XYZ file of C-alpha atoms in Angstrom:
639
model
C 0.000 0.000 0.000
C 1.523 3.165 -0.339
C 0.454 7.027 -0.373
C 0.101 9.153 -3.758
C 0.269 12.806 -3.761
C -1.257 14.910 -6.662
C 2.313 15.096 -8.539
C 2.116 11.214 -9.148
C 5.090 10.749 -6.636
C 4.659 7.607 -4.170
C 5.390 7.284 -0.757
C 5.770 4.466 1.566
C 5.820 4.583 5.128
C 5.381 1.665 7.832
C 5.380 3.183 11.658
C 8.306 1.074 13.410
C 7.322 2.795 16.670
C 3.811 2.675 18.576
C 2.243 2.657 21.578
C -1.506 1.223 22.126
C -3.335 0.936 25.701
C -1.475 -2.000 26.330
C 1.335 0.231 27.125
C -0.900 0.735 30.537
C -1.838 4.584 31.021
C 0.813 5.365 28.223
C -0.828 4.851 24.987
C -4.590 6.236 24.345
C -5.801 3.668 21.785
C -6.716 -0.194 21.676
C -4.854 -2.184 19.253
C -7.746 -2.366 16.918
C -8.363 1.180 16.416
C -4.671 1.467 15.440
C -4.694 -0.889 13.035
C -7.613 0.587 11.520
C -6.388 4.049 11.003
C -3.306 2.660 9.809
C -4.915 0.824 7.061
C -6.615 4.215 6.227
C -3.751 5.949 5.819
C -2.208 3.266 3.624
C 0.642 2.536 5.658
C 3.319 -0.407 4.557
C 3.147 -1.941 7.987
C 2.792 -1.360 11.624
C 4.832 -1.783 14.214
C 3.243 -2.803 18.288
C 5.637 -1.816 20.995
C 4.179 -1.839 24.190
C 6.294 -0.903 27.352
C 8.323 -4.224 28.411
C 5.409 -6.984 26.790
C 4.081 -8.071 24.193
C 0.381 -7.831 26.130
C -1.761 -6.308 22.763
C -0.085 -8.326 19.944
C -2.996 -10.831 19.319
C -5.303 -8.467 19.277
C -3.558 -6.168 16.807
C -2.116 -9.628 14.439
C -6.039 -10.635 14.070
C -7.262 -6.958 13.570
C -4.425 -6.654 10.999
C -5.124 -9.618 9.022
C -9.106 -8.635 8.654
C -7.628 -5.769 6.832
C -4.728 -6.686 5.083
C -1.815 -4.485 7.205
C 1.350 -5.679 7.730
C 2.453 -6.325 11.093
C 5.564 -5.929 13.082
C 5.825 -7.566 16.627
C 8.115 -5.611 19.428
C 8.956 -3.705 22.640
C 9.869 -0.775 24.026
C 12.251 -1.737 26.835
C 13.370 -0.075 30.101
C 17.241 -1.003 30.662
C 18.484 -0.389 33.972
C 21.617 1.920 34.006
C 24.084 -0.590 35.128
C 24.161 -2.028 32.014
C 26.174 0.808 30.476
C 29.495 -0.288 30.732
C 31.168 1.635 27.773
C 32.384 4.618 30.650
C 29.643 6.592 29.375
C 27.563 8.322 32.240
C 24.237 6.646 33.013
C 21.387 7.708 30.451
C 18.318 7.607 33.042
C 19.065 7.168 36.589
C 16.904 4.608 38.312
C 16.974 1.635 40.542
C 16.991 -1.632 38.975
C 12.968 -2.718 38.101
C 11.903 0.652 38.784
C 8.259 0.822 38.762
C 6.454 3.388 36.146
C 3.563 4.437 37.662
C 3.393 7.400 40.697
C 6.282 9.470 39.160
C 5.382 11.990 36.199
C 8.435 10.736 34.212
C 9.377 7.201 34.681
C 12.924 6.340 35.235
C 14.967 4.293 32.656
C 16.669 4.446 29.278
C 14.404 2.944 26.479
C 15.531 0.459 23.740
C 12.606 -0.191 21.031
C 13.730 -3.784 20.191
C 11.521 -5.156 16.894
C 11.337 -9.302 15.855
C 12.590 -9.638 12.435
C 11.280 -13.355 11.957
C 9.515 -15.980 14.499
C 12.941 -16.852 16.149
C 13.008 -13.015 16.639
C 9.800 -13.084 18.487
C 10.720 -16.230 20.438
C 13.598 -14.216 21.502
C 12.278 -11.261 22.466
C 9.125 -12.999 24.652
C 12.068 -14.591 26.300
C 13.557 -11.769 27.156
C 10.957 -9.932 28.328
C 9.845 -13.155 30.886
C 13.401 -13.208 32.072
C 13.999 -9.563 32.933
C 10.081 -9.612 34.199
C 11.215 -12.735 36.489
C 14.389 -11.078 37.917
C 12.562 -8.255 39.381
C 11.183 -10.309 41.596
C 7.916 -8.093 41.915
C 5.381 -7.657 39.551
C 6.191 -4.507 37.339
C 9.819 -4.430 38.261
C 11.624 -5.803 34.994
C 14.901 -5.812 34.959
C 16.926 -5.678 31.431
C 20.489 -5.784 31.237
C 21.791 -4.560 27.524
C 24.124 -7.627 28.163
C 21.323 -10.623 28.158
C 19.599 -8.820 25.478
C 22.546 -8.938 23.644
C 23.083 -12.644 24.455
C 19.808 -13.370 23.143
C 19.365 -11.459 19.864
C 21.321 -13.546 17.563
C 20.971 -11.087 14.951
C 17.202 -11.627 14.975
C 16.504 -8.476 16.004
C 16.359 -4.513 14.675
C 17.187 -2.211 17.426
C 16.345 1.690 17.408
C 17.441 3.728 19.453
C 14.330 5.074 20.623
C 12.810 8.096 22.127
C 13.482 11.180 23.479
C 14.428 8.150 26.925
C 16.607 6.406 24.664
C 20.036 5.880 25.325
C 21.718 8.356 22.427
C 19.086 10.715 22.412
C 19.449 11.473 26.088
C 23.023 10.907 25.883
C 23.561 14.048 23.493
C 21.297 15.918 24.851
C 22.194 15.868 28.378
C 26.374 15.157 27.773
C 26.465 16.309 24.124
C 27.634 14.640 20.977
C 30.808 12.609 22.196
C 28.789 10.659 24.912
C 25.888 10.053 22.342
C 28.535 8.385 20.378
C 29.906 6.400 22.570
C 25.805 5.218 23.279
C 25.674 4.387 19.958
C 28.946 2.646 19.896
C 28.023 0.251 22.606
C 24.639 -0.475 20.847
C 26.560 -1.679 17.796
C 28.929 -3.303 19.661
C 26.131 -5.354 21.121
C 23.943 -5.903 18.809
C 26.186 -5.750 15.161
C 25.599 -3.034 12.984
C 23.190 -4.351 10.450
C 20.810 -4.527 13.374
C 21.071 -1.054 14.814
C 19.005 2.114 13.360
C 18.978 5.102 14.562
C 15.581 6.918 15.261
C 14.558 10.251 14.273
C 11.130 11.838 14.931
C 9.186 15.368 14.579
C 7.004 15.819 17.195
C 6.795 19.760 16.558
C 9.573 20.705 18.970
C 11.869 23.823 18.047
C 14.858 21.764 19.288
C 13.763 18.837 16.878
C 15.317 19.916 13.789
C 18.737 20.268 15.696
C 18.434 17.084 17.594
C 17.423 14.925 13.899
C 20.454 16.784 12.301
C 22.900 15.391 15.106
C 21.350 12.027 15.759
C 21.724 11.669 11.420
C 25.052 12.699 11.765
C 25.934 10.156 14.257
C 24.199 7.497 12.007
C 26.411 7.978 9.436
C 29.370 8.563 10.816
C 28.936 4.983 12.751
C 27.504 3.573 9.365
C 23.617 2.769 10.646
C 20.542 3.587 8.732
C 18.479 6.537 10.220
C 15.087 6.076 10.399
C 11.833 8.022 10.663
C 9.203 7.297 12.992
C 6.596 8.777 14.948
C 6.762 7.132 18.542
C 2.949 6.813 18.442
C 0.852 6.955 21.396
C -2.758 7.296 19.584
C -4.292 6.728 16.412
C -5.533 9.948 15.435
C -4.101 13.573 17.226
C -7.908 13.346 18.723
C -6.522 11.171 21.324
C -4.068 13.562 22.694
C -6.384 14.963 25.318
C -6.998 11.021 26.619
C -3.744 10.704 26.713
C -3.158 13.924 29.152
C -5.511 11.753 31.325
C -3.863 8.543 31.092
C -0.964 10.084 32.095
C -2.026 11.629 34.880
C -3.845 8.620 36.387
C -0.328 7.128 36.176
C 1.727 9.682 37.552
C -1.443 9.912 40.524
C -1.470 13.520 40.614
C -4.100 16.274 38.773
C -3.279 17.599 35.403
C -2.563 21.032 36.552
C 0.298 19.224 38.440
C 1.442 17.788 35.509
C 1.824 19.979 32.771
C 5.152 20.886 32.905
C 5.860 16.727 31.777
C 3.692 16.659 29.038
C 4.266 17.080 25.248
C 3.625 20.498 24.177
C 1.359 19.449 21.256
C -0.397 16.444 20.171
C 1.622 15.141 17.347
C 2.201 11.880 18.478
C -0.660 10.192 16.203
C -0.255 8.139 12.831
C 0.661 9.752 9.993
C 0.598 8.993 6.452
C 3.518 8.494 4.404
C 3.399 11.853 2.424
C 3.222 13.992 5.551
C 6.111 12.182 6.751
C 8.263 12.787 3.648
C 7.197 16.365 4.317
C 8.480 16.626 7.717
C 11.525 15.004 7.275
C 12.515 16.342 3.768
C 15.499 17.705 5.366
C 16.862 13.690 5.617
C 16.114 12.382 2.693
C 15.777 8.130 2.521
C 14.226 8.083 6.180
C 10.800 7.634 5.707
C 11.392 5.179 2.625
C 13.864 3.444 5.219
C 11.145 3.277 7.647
C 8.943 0.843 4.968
C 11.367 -0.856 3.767
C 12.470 -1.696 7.340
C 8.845 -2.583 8.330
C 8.238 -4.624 5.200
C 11.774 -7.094 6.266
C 10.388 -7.301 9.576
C 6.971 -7.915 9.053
C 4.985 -12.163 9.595
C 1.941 -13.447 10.715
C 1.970 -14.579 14.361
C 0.783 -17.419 13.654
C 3.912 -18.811 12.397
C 4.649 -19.043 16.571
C 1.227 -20.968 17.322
C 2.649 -24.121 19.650
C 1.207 -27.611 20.071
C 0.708 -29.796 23.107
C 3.798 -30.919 25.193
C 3.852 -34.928 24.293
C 2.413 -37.152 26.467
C 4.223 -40.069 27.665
C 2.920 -43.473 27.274
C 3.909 -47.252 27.274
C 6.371 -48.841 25.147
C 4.262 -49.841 21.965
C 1.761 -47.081 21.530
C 1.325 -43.791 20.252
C -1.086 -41.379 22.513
C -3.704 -41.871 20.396
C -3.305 -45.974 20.564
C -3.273 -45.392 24.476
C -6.104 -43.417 24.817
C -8.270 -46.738 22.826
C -6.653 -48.675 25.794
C -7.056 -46.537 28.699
C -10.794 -46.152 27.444
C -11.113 -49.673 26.691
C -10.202 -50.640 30.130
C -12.608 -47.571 31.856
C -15.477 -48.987 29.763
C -15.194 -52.706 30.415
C -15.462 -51.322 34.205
C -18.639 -48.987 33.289
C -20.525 -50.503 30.554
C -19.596 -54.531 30.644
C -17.223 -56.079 27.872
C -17.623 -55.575 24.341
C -20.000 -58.787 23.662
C -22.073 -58.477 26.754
C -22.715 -54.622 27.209
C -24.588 -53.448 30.440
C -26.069 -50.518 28.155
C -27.227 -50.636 24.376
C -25.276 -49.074 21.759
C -22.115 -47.987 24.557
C -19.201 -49.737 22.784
C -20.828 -48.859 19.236
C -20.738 -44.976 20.437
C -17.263 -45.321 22.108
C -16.080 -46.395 19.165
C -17.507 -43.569 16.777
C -16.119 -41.137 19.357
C -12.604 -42.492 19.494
C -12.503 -42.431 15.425
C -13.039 -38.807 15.462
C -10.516 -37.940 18.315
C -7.945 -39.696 15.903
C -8.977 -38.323 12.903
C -8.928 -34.827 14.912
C -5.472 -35.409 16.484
C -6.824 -34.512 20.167
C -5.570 -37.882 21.219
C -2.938 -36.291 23.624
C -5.633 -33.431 24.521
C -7.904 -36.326 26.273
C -4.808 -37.862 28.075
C -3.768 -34.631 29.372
C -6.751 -34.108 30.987
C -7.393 -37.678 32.194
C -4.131 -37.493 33.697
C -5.268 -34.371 35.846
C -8.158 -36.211 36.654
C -6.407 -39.567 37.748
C -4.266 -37.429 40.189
C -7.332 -35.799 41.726
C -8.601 -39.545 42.242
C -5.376 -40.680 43.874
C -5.347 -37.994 46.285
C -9.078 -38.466 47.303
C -9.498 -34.239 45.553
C -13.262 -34.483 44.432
C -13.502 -33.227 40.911
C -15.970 -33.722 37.274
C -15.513 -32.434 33.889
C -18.452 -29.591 33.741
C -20.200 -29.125 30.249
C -20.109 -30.447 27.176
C -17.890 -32.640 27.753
C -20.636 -34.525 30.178
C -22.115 -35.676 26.183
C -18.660 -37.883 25.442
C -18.692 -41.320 26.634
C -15.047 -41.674 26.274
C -15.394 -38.676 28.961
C -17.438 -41.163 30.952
C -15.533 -43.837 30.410
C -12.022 -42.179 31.626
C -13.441 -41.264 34.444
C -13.232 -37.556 33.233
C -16.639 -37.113 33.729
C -19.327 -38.825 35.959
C -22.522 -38.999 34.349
C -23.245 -42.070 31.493
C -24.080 -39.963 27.932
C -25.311 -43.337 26.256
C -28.145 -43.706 28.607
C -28.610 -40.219 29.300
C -29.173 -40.070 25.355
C -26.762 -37.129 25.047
C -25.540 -35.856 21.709
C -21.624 -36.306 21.439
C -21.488 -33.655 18.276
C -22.595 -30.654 20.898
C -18.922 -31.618 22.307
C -16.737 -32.380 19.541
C -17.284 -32.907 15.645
C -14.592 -32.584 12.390
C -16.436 -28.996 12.115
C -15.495 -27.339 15.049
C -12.565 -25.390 14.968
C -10.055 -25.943 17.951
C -9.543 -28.606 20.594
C -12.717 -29.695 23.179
C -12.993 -27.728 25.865
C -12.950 -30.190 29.108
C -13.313 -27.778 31.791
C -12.975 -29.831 35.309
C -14.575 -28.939 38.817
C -12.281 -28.906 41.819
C -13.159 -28.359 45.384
C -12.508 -25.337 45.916
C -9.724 -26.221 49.094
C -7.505 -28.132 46.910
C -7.254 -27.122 43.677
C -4.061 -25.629 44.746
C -2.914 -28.745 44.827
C -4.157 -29.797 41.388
C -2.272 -26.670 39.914
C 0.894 -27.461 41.715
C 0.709 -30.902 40.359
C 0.288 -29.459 36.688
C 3.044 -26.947 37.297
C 5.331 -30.070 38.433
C 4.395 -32.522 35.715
C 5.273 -30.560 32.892
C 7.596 -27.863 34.221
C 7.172 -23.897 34.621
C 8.787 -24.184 30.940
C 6.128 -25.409 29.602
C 2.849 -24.547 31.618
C 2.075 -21.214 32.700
C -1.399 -19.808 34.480
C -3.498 -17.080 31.858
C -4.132 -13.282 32.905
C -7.161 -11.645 33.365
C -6.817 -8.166 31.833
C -8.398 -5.934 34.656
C -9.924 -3.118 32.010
C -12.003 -0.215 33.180
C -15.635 -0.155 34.690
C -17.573 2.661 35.001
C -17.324 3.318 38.257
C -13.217 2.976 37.844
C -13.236 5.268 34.965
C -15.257 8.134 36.738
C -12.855 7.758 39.784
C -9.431 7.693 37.721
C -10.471 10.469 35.532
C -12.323 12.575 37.737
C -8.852 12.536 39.981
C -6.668 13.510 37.137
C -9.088 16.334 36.400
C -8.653 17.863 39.866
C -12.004 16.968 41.564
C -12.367 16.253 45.072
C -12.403 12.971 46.196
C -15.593 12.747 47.620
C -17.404 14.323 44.588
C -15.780 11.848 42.262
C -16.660 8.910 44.840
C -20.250 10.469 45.024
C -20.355 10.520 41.088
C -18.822 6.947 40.606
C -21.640 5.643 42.608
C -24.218 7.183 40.949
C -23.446 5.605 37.635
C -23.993 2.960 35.570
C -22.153 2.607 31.990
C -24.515 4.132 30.181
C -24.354 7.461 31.956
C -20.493 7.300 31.067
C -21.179 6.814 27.526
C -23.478 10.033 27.068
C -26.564 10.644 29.399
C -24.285 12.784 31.661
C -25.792 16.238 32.799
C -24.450 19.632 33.966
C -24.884 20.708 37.226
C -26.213 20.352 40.737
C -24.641 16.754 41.284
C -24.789 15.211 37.879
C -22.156 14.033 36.212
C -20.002 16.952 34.279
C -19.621 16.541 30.205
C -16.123 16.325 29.971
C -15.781 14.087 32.642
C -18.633 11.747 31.415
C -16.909 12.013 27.709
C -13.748 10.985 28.919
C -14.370 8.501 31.316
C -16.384 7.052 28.444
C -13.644 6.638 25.745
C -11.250 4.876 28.728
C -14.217 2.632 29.645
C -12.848 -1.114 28.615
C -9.044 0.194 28.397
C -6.404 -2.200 30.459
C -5.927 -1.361 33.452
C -3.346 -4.001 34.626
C -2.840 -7.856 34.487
C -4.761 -10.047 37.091
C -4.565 -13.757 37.611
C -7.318 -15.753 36.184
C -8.664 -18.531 38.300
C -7.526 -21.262 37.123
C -6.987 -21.265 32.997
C -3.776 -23.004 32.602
C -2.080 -23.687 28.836
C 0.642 -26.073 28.081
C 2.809 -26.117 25.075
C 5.397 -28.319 23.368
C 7.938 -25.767 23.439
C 8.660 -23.261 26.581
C 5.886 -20.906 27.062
C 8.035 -18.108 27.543
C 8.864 -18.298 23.962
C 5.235 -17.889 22.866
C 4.222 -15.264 25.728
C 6.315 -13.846 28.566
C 5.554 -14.656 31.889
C 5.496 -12.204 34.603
C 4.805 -12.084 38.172
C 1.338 -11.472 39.865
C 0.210 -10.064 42.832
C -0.125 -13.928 44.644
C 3.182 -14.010 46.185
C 5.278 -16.580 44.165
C 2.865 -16.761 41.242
C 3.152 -15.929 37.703
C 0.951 -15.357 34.754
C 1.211 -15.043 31.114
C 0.636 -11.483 29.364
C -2.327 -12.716 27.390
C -6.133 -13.911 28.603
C -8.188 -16.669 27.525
C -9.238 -15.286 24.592
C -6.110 -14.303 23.322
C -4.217 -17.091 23.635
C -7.101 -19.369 22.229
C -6.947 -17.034 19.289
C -3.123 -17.663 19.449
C -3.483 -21.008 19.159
C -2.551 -22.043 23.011
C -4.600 -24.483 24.760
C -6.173 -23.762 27.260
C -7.147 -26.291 30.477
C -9.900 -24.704 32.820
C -8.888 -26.154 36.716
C -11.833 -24.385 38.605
C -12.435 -24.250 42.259
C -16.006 -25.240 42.865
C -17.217 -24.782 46.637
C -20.280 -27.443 45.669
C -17.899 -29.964 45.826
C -16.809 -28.766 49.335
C -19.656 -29.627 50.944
C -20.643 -32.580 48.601
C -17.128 -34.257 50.296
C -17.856 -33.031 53.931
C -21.361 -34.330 53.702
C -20.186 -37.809 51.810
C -17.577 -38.062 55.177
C -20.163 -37.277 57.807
C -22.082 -40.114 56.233
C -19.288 -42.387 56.455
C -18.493 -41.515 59.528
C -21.653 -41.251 61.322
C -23.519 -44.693 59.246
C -20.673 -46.418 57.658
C -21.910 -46.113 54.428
C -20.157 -45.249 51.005
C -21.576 -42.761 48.823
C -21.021 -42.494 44.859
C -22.720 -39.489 44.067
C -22.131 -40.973 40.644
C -24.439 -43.825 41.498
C -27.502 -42.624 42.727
C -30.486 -43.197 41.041
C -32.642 -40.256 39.115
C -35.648 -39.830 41.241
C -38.913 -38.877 40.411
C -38.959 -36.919 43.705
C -36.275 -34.964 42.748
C -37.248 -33.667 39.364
C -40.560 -32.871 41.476
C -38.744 -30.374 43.258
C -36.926 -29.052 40.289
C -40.593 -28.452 38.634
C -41.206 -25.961 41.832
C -38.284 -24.462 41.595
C -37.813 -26.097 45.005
C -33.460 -25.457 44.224
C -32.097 -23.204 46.858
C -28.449 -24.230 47.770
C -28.777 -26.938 44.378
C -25.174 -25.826 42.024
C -26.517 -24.549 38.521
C -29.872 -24.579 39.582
C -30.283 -21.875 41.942
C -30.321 -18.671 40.383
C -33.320 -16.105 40.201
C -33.501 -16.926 35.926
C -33.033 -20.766 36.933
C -35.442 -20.678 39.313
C -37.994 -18.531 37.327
C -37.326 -21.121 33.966
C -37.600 -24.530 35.739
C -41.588 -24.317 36.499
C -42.043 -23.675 32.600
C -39.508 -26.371 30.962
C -40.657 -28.768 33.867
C -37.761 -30.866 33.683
C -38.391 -34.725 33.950
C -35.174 -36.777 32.599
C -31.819 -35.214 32.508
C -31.492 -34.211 29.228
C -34.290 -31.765 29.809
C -31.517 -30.114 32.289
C -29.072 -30.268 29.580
């Protein structure tokens, strides 16, 4: 794609250096919407390069690939200053894993790393884990330009960065000698061919001079200068939301903040022939910038793992085990093959296990069973939930408890050749122990290779009206007074002026950052596994559960990604269903199955009068008002 100005000339342009709202409080538009206006403009490709992660990037590849934009996979990182070794004065003073939020300019130097291919990416997700890891704390990353340099392997393009960067701030705090000897140590590190130096116009008098120096240096240490934009927003619209964002970091009011922030809102996309405008003066940068972009560019896809391999028997493949292991579970359950306790069981066990195989979810169904089995050893009540209650392999493996072939349950709602992706078997735990079931997970296959998913915490409402009404200098107990009396829809436009409704500008702006990122949180029990270390697909970081860590991506994201994902849910049901099932043994000496018990008549009489209080599934207000009217009599009428 490329730009055409009335002359006939062409221009092509690919931004090498944005921010989205993954950046947390730093960038002032989703993924999505940058993508979008980056299609409009016609841009070659488009760069994501979040502060330390790589949170946004499905989001962005899928968004991208709807349209047809190129798209370049990165980071903006925050090295810590002992990692300067050349003699050169420290660019950015800061402790080691500084945190960025409560200061109104965080401390560090900035490197914008970008992936030139998948080993690239797998690279630079390890890297980012690592240095997250080493902190020690969540939001504390610690990069060393050594280990980055250790880990590049010349699958990487470095820029120099922003006005936080190590050269930039090098000549202008120190002057041109000590930016040189920044750059020096850059391409000493990370080979020349892989170093660019980055220029940008964001309107500043003292731009012009700084470009001229930082091209100087470029040459004279024979690196391509490059243009870029350092993008924080889509369209220069945003720049006000941005003010905002950057106040709720910092955690003071705008008016206390103006002296830090950019003078004018330039830092939006731009389209290639306003960028060959602004930076006429250096001519080849903006082409340099697309061509750049275009090298650098793949589809994430190319990264998508598999399933770690499970290990089985001498003899047989997983898929041959599984036919064994649910062989054995159904002689126990339905009778042998000849004589079968149940019409039709082996007939339907068989159909199933034919399109497992022909699927290649073998491994998938041993993974879980092997959760399962461990739960069983350890007396840990637990039940595949859902669909997976229609498989009779399920039943037979034990996975799941109640008997689909005389239930009369349809095994397609679960798994057929035309769904796309791997069953979902989520599994009940009780509640007090699935600890244990996650620690046995983590031990089986390794921190390598498993890894808990995030739960992006994104603005509410009532969040929105109390982070922005802060940064726009109201009291606190008129914004907590607002936030209260709120609901989404007032955020998005019914606001009113005066007395003690909600003011415009507060209800427009609270309304753009409504279902922004706010920060990571741990989800409650997704878990993915992959045949290769996870850190190579996602970084890890730490979360707020002391010795816990969580990928940078949610369930959605890294089902989109191509991870799968294993739901290990604490259920407090199944609490009480194993206290009571105890007090029974120990009060009457007699053994429960749950599993076991008949379906009786009495019981779907109470489900007809919504008789459910206390009943799992069953006892919600809409539950409660539906049963009278379905009347349920058999099971299936619960399904």
């Amino acid at each position: 794609m490329h730009t055409t100005e009335s002359n006939g000339t062409h221009h092509r342009y690919a931004e090498l250096h944005c921010h989205s709202n993954f950046s947390f409080l730093d960038g002032a538009s989703h993924p999505e919407e940058l993508v979008g206006e980056a299609a409009r403009l016609g841009l070659e490709a488009l760069a994501l390069t979040d502060h330390n992660g790589l949170y946004g990037v499905v989001r962005f590849a899928r968004t991208a690939e709807s349209v047809g934009l190129a798209t370049v996979f990165g980071a903006e990182l925050t090295l810590c200053p002992a990692t300067w070794s050349s003699g050169a004065s420290s660019p950015v003073a800061s402790a080691p894993g500084h945190l960025r939020t409560a200061v109104p300019d965080p401390p560090g130097a900035h490197l914008v790393v970008l992936a030139r291919d998948p080993t690239g990416y797998a690279r630079l997700s390890r890297a980012i884990a690592e240095a997250q890891l080493a902190g020690g704390r969540k939001g504390r990353p610690v990069f060393t330009l050594e280990r980055l340099a250790g880990l590049h392997g010349g699958h990487w393009l470095v820029l120099t960065g922003c006005r936080k960067g190590p050269v930039p701030t090098a000549l202008t705090g120190e002057g041109p000698a000590a930016a040189r000897r920044a750059l020096a140590e850059l391409v000493e590190h990370f080979g020349r061919r892989n170093v660019a130096v980055e220029l940008w116009d964001h309107g500043d008098p003292l731009d012009t001079a700084r470009n001229d120096a930082l091209a100087q240096l470029a040459i004279e240490a024979g690196v391509e200068p490059v243009a870029t934009n350092n993008v924080h927003y889509a369209t220069a619209s945003g720049r006000r939301l941005a003010e905002v964002l950057a106040a709720v970091r910092a955690r003071r009011p705008l008016e206390r903040l103006q002296g830090w922030l950019p003078a004018a809102g330039t830092a939006n996309l731009r389209a290639a022939a306003e960028q060959e405008r602004r930076f006429a003066r250096w001519p080849g940068v903006v082409a340099a910038a697309a061509e750049l972009g275009r090298g650098c560019a793949f589809d994430l896809r190319l990264v998508a793992p598999g399933l770690p391999p499970f290990p089985v028997p001498e003899g047989h493949d997983e898929q041959s085990w599984l036919v064994e292991l649910t062989r054995r579970g159904a002689e126990e359950r339905y009778g042998p093959r000849p004589h079968e306790r149940v019409a039709g069981a082996w007939a339907q066990i068989d159909h199933e296990l034919e399109v497992i195989g022909a699927l290649g979810y073998g491994g998938y169904f041993l993974i879980v069973w092997d959760i399962v089995e461990f739960c069983r050893r350890h007396d840990i009540y637990c039940q595949g939930r859902g669909s997976a209650a229609n498989s009779a392999v399920c039943y037979a493996l034990g996975v799941t408890r109640a008997d689909a072939v005389s239930l009369g349950l349809l095994f397609e709602r679960f798994l057929s050749p035309e769904r796309d992706g791997p069953p979902d078997i989520d599994v009940d735990i009780e509640s007090g122990r699935r600890q244990e079931v996650i620690a046995y997970v983590f031990e089986r296959y390794g921190r390598q290779y498993a890894a808990q998913v995030a739960n992006v915490i994104t603005y509410r409402a009532r969040s929105a009206i109390r982070d922005v009404g802060k940064a726009l200098g109201h009291s606190l107990d008129q914004v907590d007074r607002w936030a209260k009396g709120v609901d989404r829809g007032d955020v998005l436009g019914r606001a009113g002026e005066g007395g003690d409704g909600l003011p415009a500008p507060l209800g427009e702006l609270a309304g753009q950052v409504l279902d922004f990122p706010r920060h990571l949180g741990l989800h409650s029990g997704g878990m993915v596994l992959c045949d290769r270390p996870v850190i190579e697909v996602c970084p890890v970081e730490w979360a707020r559960h002391p010795g816990r860590t969580a990928l940078q991506w949610d369930k959605d994201d890294c089902a989109a990604a191509g991870l799968v994902k294993f739901d290990l849910l604490g259920l407090g049901m199944l609490d009480a269903l194993h206290r009571c099932v105890d007090l029974v043994r120990a009060a009457h000496a007699v053994e429960i199955d749950l599993a076991r018990l008949e379906q009786e008549e009495a019981v779907y009489d109470m489900l007809c009068r919504a008789d459910t209080v206390g009943v799992f599934q069953v006892e919600s207000r809409a539950q409660m008002a539906t049963l009278p009217r379905i009347k349920p009599r058999c099971f299936s009428d619960l399904v």
